[in-house]
Coordinates of C-alpha atoms and ligand atoms in Angstrom, one line a residue:
M91 CA 0.0 0.0 0.0
A92 CA 1.1 3.6 -0.5
S93 CA 3.0 5.3 2.3
T94 CA 0.9 7.6 4.4
S95 CA 3.6 10.2 4.6
N96 CA 1.7 12.3 2.2
T97 CA -2.0 12.5 2.9
T98 CA -3.0 14.0 -0.4
S99 CA -1.1 11.4 -2.5
S100 CA -2.6 8.6 -0.2
S101 CA -6.1 9.8 -0.8
A102 CA -5.5 9.9 -4.5
A103 CA -4.1 6.3 -4.4
I104 CA -7.1 5.1 -2.3
K105 CA -9.5 6.8 -4.8
A106 CA -7.7 5.1 -7.7
L107 CA -8.2 1.7 -6.1
L108 CA -11.8 2.4 -5.1
N109 CA -12.6 3.5 -8.7
Q110 CA -11.9 -0.1 -9.8
F111 CA -14.0 -1.6 -7.0
Q112 CA -16.6 -4.0 -8.2
L113 CA -19.2 -5.0 -5.6
K114 CA -19.8 -8.7 -5.1
E115 CA -21.5 -8.9 -1.7
V116 CA -22.7 -6.8 1.2
L117 CA -20.9 -8.6 4.0
N118 CA -22.6 -6.9 6.9
E119 CA -24.3 -3.7 8.0
D120 CA -24.9 -2.1 11.3
I121 CA -27.6 0.5 11.5
S122 CA -26.7 1.7 15.0
T123 CA -23.1 2.6 14.0
K124 CA -24.2 3.5 10.5
T125 CA -21.6 1.2 9.0
A126 CA -21.6 -1.2 6.0
W127 CA -19.0 -3.7 5.0
L128 CA -18.6 -4.5 1.3
L129 CA -16.8 -7.3 -0.4
G130 CA -15.6 -6.8 -4.0
T131 CA -12.8 -7.1 -6.4
I132 CA -10.1 -4.6 -7.6
G133 CA -8.1 -5.1 -10.7
N134 CA -8.5 -6.1 -14.3
G135 CA -7.3 -9.7 -14.3
D136 CA -9.0 -12.7 -15.8
D137 CA -10.6 -13.5 -12.4
L138 CA -12.6 -10.3 -12.3
D139 CA -15.9 -12.1 -11.7
K140 CA -14.4 -14.3 -9.0
V141 CA -13.3 -13.1 -5.6
V142 CA -9.8 -14.5 -5.0
P143 CA -8.7 -13.9 -1.4
G144 CA -5.1 -12.5 -1.2
K145 CA -5.3 -11.5 -4.8
N146 CA -8.2 -9.3 -6.1
A147 CA -10.4 -9.4 -3.0
A148 CA -11.1 -6.1 -1.4
V149 CA -13.1 -5.3 1.8
V150 CA -14.5 -1.7 2.0
T151 CA -15.9 -0.3 5.2
L152 CA -18.2 2.7 4.9
E153 CA -19.0 4.6 8.0
R154 CA -21.1 7.7 8.4
L155 CA -19.3 10.1 10.7
A156 CA -20.6 12.1 13.6
V157 CA -21.5 15.7 13.0
F158 CA -18.4 17.7 13.6
T159 CA -19.7 20.1 16.3
Q160 CA -16.3 21.0 17.5
G161 CA -15.7 22.6 14.1
I162 CA -18.9 24.5 14.2
A163 CA -18.3 25.8 17.7
N164 CA -14.7 26.7 16.9
P165 CA -14.6 28.3 13.4
G166 CA -10.8 28.6 13.7
A167 CA -10.4 24.8 13.6
S168 CA -7.9 23.8 11.0
N169 CA -10.0 21.5 8.9
L170 CA -12.9 23.9 8.8
R171 CA -13.3 26.4 5.9
R172 CA -16.5 28.2 6.9
S173 CA -17.3 30.4 4.1
E174 CA -21.1 30.4 4.5
P175 CA -22.7 33.2 6.6
N176 CA -25.2 30.7 7.9
L177 CA -24.6 27.1 8.8
F178 CA -27.5 25.9 6.6
T179 CA -27.2 28.2 3.6
A180 CA -25.8 25.4 1.4
L181 CA -28.1 22.7 2.8
A182 CA -29.9 20.7 0.1
L183 CA -33.1 19.2 1.4
N184 CA -35.6 16.7 0.0
S185 CA -38.5 14.7 1.2
G186 CA -39.5 17.2 3.9
E187 CA -42.5 16.8 6.3
Q188 CA -44.2 19.2 8.7
N189 CA -46.6 18.7 11.6
D190 CA -47.5 21.6 13.9
I191 CA -44.2 22.9 15.3
Y192 CA -42.3 19.8 14.1
S193 CA -40.4 19.6 10.8
W194 CA -38.0 17.0 9.4
A195 CA -36.3 16.2 6.1
T196 CA -33.3 14.4 4.7
G197 CA -30.6 16.0 2.6
F198 CA -27.0 16.9 2.3
V199 CA -25.1 19.3 4.5
N200 CA -22.2 21.5 3.5
S201 CA -19.0 19.5 4.1
D202 CA -17.0 22.8 4.3
V203 CA -19.0 23.6 7.4
F204 CA -19.7 20.2 8.9
G205 CA -16.6 18.3 7.8
P206 CA -16.4 15.0 5.9
D207 CA -19.5 12.9 6.4
I208 CA -18.2 9.5 5.5
R209 CA -15.1 7.4 6.3
V210 CA -13.9 4.8 3.9
S211 CA -11.5 2.0 4.9
L212 CA -10.1 -0.4 2.3
I213 CA -8.3 -3.7 2.8
F214 CA -6.7 -4.8 -0.4
P215 CA -5.7 -7.4 -1.1
A216 CA -8.0 -8.9 1.6
T217 CA -7.3 -12.4 2.8
Q218 CA -10.0 -14.9 3.7
K219 CA -9.5 -14.0 7.3
H220 CA -10.3 -10.4 6.6
I221 CA -13.4 -11.4 4.7
D222 CA -14.6 -13.7 7.5
K223 CA -13.9 -11.1 10.1
H224 CA -16.2 -8.6 8.4
R225 CA -19.0 -11.0 7.3
R226 CA -22.1 -11.3 9.5
Q227 CA -22.0 -14.6 11.2
Q228 CA -23.3 -16.8 14.0
R229 CA -21.4 -16.4 17.2
R230 CA -20.3 -19.2 19.4
W231 CA -19.4 -19.0 23.1
I232 CA -16.0 -20.3 24.3
T233 CA -15.0 -20.9 27.9
E234 CA -11.3 -21.1 27.8
T235 CA -9.7 -22.7 30.8
P236 CA -5.9 -22.4 31.2
G237 CA -5.7 -26.1 30.0
L238 CA -7.7 -25.4 26.9
Y239 CA -5.6 -22.3 26.2
T240 CA -2.5 -24.4 26.2
S241 CA -3.9 -27.2 24.1
I242 CA -6.1 -25.3 21.7
T243 CA -5.6 -21.5 21.5
E244 CA -1.9 -21.2 22.0
P245 CA -0.9 -23.5 19.2
F246 CA -3.3 -21.5 17.0
I247 CA -1.7 -18.3 18.0
N248 CA 1.8 -19.7 17.4
A249 CA 0.9 -20.8 13.9
Q250 CA -0.2 -17.3 12.8
P251 CA 2.1 -16.1 10.0
A252 CA 4.1 -13.0 10.9
S253 CA 2.7 -11.3 7.8
R254 CA -0.6 -10.9 9.7
I255 CA 1.0 -8.3 11.9
Q256 CA 3.2 -6.7 9.3
W257 CA 1.2 -3.5 9.7
V258 CA 2.3 -3.4 13.4
Y259 CA 6.0 -3.9 12.5
N260 CA 5.6 -1.1 9.9
I261 CA 4.4 1.2 12.6
L262 CA 7.1 0.2 15.1
S263 CA 9.8 0.6 12.5
K264 CA 8.3 4.0 11.3
K265 CA 7.9 2.6 7.8
E266 CA 4.2 3.5 7.8
E267 CA 2.1 6.0 9.7
A268 CA 5.2 7.6 11.2
E269 CA 3.8 11.1 10.9
R270 CA 0.7 10.0 12.8
I271 CA 2.6 9.0 15.9
I272 CA 1.3 11.0 18.9
Y273 CA 3.5 9.6 21.6
E274 CA 6.5 7.2 21.7
D275 CA 8.4 5.7 24.6
P276 CA 11.3 3.9 22.8
D277 CA 12.3 1.7 25.8
R278 CA 12.6 -1.8 24.5
A279 CA 11.0 -3.5 27.6
N280 CA 8.4 -0.9 28.7
G281 CA 8.1 1.3 25.6
F282 CA 5.3 1.7 23.0
I283 CA 3.9 3.9 20.3
I284 CA 0.5 5.6 20.5
L285 CA -1.2 6.7 17.3
P286 CA -4.8 7.1 16.0
D287 CA -6.5 3.8 15.3
L288 CA -7.4 3.3 11.6
K289 CA -11.1 3.5 12.7
W290 CA -10.8 7.1 13.7
D291 CA -10.5 10.2 11.5
A292 CA -8.3 12.0 14.1
A293 CA -10.6 15.0 13.9
N294 CA -13.6 14.6 16.2
A295 CA -12.4 14.3 19.9
A296 CA -15.8 13.0 20.9
S297 CA -15.0 9.8 19.0
M298 CA -11.3 9.6 19.8
Y299 CA -9.8 6.2 19.2
L300 CA -6.1 5.7 19.7
V301 CA -4.1 2.5 20.0
A302 CA -0.9 1.9 22.0
I303 CA 1.3 -0.7 20.4
V304 CA 4.1 -2.1 22.5
H305 CA 7.7 -2.2 21.2
R306 CA 8.5 -5.7 22.6
R307 CA 7.5 -8.5 20.3
D308 CA 7.1 -11.4 22.8
L309 CA 3.7 -10.5 24.2
R310 CA 1.0 -12.0 22.1
S311 CA -2.1 -11.4 24.2
L312 CA -3.6 -10.9 27.6
R313 CA -2.7 -14.5 28.4
D314 CA 1.1 -13.6 28.4
L315 CA 0.8 -10.8 31.0
T316 CA 2.4 -11.2 34.4
N317 CA 3.7 -9.0 37.1
A318 CA 6.9 -8.6 35.0
H319 CA 4.8 -6.4 32.7
L320 CA 3.3 -4.1 35.3
P321 CA 5.8 -1.3 34.5
L322 CA 4.8 -1.6 30.8
L323 CA 1.0 -1.5 31.6
N324 CA 1.3 1.3 34.1
N325 CA 3.4 3.2 31.6
I326 CA 0.7 2.9 28.9
R327 CA -2.0 4.0 31.4
E328 CA 0.1 7.0 32.4
K329 CA 1.2 8.1 28.9
A330 CA -2.2 7.5 27.3
A331 CA -3.4 10.6 29.2
I332 CA -0.6 12.7 27.7
A333 CA -1.4 11.4 24.2
A334 CA -5.1 12.2 24.6
E335 CA -4.3 15.8 25.7
R336 CA -3.4 16.4 22.1
Y337 CA -7.1 16.2 21.3
G338 CA -8.3 18.0 24.4
V339 CA -9.5 14.7 26.0
Q340 CA -8.9 14.7 29.7
R341 CA -7.6 11.8 31.7
D342 CA -11.0 11.0 33.3
K343 CA -12.5 10.8 29.8
L344 CA -10.4 7.8 28.8
R345 CA -11.4 4.1 28.5
L346 CA -8.4 1.8 28.1
Y347 CA -8.8 -1.9 27.3
I348 CA -7.3 -5.0 25.8
H349 CA -9.2 -7.4 23.5
Y350 CA -9.3 -11.1 24.2
Q351 CA -9.4 -12.6 21.6
P352 CA -7.7 -9.9 19.6
S353 CA -7.5 -9.9 15.8
Y354 CA -3.8 -9.3 15.9
Y355 CA -1.5 -11.2 18.3
H356 CA 0.9 -8.4 19.2
L357 CA 0.0 -6.7 22.5
H358 CA -1.8 -3.4 22.0
V359 CA -4.1 -1.4 24.2
H360 CA -7.2 0.4 22.8
I361 CA -7.6 4.0 24.1
T362 CA -10.9 5.7 23.5
N363 CA -13.0 8.6 24.6
V364 CA -15.4 7.1 27.2
D365 CA -18.3 8.7 25.4
L366 CA -17.7 6.4 22.4
E367 CA -20.1 3.5 22.7
G368 CA -20.4 0.3 20.9
R369 CA -17.0 0.0 19.4
G370 CA -15.4 -3.2 20.6
I371 CA -16.3 -2.6 24.2
A372 CA -18.6 -5.6 24.7
A373 CA -18.0 -7.6 28.0
D374 CA -17.2 -10.7 26.0
R375 CA -14.1 -9.1 24.5
A376 CA -12.9 -6.0 26.3
H377 CA -10.7 -6.3 29.4
L378 CA -10.3 -2.9 31.0
L379 CA -6.6 -2.0 31.6
D380 CA -7.3 -0.8 35.2
T381 CA -8.8 -4.2 36.0
V382 CA -6.0 -6.1 34.3
I383 CA -3.4 -4.2 36.3
S384 CA -5.3 -4.7 39.5
N385 CA -5.9 -8.4 38.9
I386 CA -2.1 -8.9 38.4
E387 CA -1.1 -6.5 41.2
D388 CA -3.7 -7.4 43.8
I389 CA -4.9 -10.9 43.1
A390 CA -2.1 -12.9 41.6
H391 CA 1.1 -12.2 39.6
D392 CA 0.1 -15.1 37.2
Y393 CA -3.6 -14.2 37.2
Y394 CA -3.9 -14.4 33.4
Q395 CA -2.2 -17.8 33.3
K396 CA -4.7 -19.2 35.9
V397 CA -8.0 -17.6 35.0
T398 CA -10.7 -19.0 32.8
L399 CA -11.5 -16.5 30.0
A400 CA -14.8 -16.6 28.2
Y401 CA -15.5 -15.0 24.8
A402 CA -17.6 -15.2 21.7
L403 CA -16.2 -16.2 18.3
G404 CA -17.8 -15.8 14.9
S405 CA -18.5 -19.3 13.5
D406 CA -16.6 -18.5 10.3
T407 CA -13.4 -17.5 12.0
E408 CA -10.3 -19.6 11.7
L409 CA -10.1 -19.7 15.5
W410 CA -13.6 -21.1 15.9
Q411 CA -12.9 -23.7 13.1
H412 CA -9.8 -24.6 15.0
W413 CA -11.7 -25.0 18.3
A414 CA -14.5 -27.0 16.5
S415 CA -12.0 -29.5 15.1
H416 CA -10.6 -30.0 18.6
L417 CA -14.0 -30.3 20.3
G418 CA -15.3 -32.6 17.5
S419 CA -18.3 -30.4 17.0
S420 CA -19.4 -28.9 13.8
A421 CA -18.8 -25.2 13.1
Ligands
M7G75 P1 -7.7 -6.0 17.9 O1 -8.2 -6.0 19.3 O2 -6.5 -6.9 17.6 O3 -8.8 -6.4 16.9 O4 -7.3 -4.5 17.6 P2 -10.1 -5.6 16.4 O5 -9.6 -5.0 15.1 O6 -11.0 -6.8 16.0 O7 -10.6 -4.7 17.4 C1 -6.5 -4.0 16.6 C2 -6.7 -2.5 16.4 O8 -5.8 -2.0 15.5 C3 -8.1 -2.2 15.9 O9 -8.7 -1.2 16.7 C4 -7.9 -1.8 14.4 O10 -8.8 -0.9 14.0 C5 -6.5 -1.2 14.5 N1 -5.7 -1.3 13.3 C6 -5.7 -2.4 12.4 N2 -4.9 -2.1 11.4 C7 -4.6 -3.0 10.3 C8 -4.3 -0.9 11.6 C9 -3.4 -0.1 10.9 O11 -2.9 -0.4 9.8 N3 -3.1 1.2 11.4 C10 -3.7 1.6 12.6 N4 -3.4 2.8 13.0 N5 -4.6 0.9 13.3 C11 -4.9 -0.4 12.8

């Protein structure tokens, strides 16, 4: 993919790819988060009609963005070019209704005033794993004891190709997204990089979503954490507040958590504005960093090696298929 060092050339490169996108399937849609996930192909090869994972397959996420009220309230904001004397002068409306004092309509706002209204993410070429991850699917409940972790989950994690987390290594080595880094502690044992998550447009503080990616490469997930990692975890908790200040988000507005199971087995901590709901914070996946630290510090240094962890898996995911083959049940 193109380097992100130049935002304008990146958006031109993304647009050039999207211009070739041919829709094959709506993988999923979520009305509450106003998001749709599309599967299609990109390219002109012989296989244009057939989705070939890892080759021509592309997954596009389309998400309607929140109204950028910060920009309206603060006309000096850098990405706001407010030329209109009135917020709604350039508003185009259709299908309006009125009843007594109530009126409503749909239409298009002025993006110069309200900022961009859609966020597009592209994974290309998308692997089967990417496609499965975004496709609506049945979910199955897993109760993972330490024994089952060792016999089923851990071998699966160890078999993951390093290429799955190439994007992580690109960030850590400053090959990609270097200019997006908000905070770095370069320490090899306790250091990390904090930058905006790809799901966030880095504009609207109300939906702030950052990710802290640790420098060390030996921590795959929550299961690997012991008291030896408390300095690292405390360091992230401390410095997340400094990183969030960049967007005017105060320490007591932060929600920090680790996913189990994560999609990528290189330890990272999600850092979001606590007002952001519904984004990966379900109890079957999100483990709050404060609680993780307390469990290790106050309950047992090897808490995450001893505890049973429960979570839901999509029935199309490789990890569920792997569990199903061990349990002898059908996926
Ligand atoms: P996760 O808990 O492993 O899985 O989190 P999830 O994606 O199912 O939540 C990985 C986090 O890294 C997610 O919040 C992703 O949106 C984010 N992420 C993934 N990729 C491939 C990138 C990337 O290339 N750049 C950035 N900045 N964030 C990414």
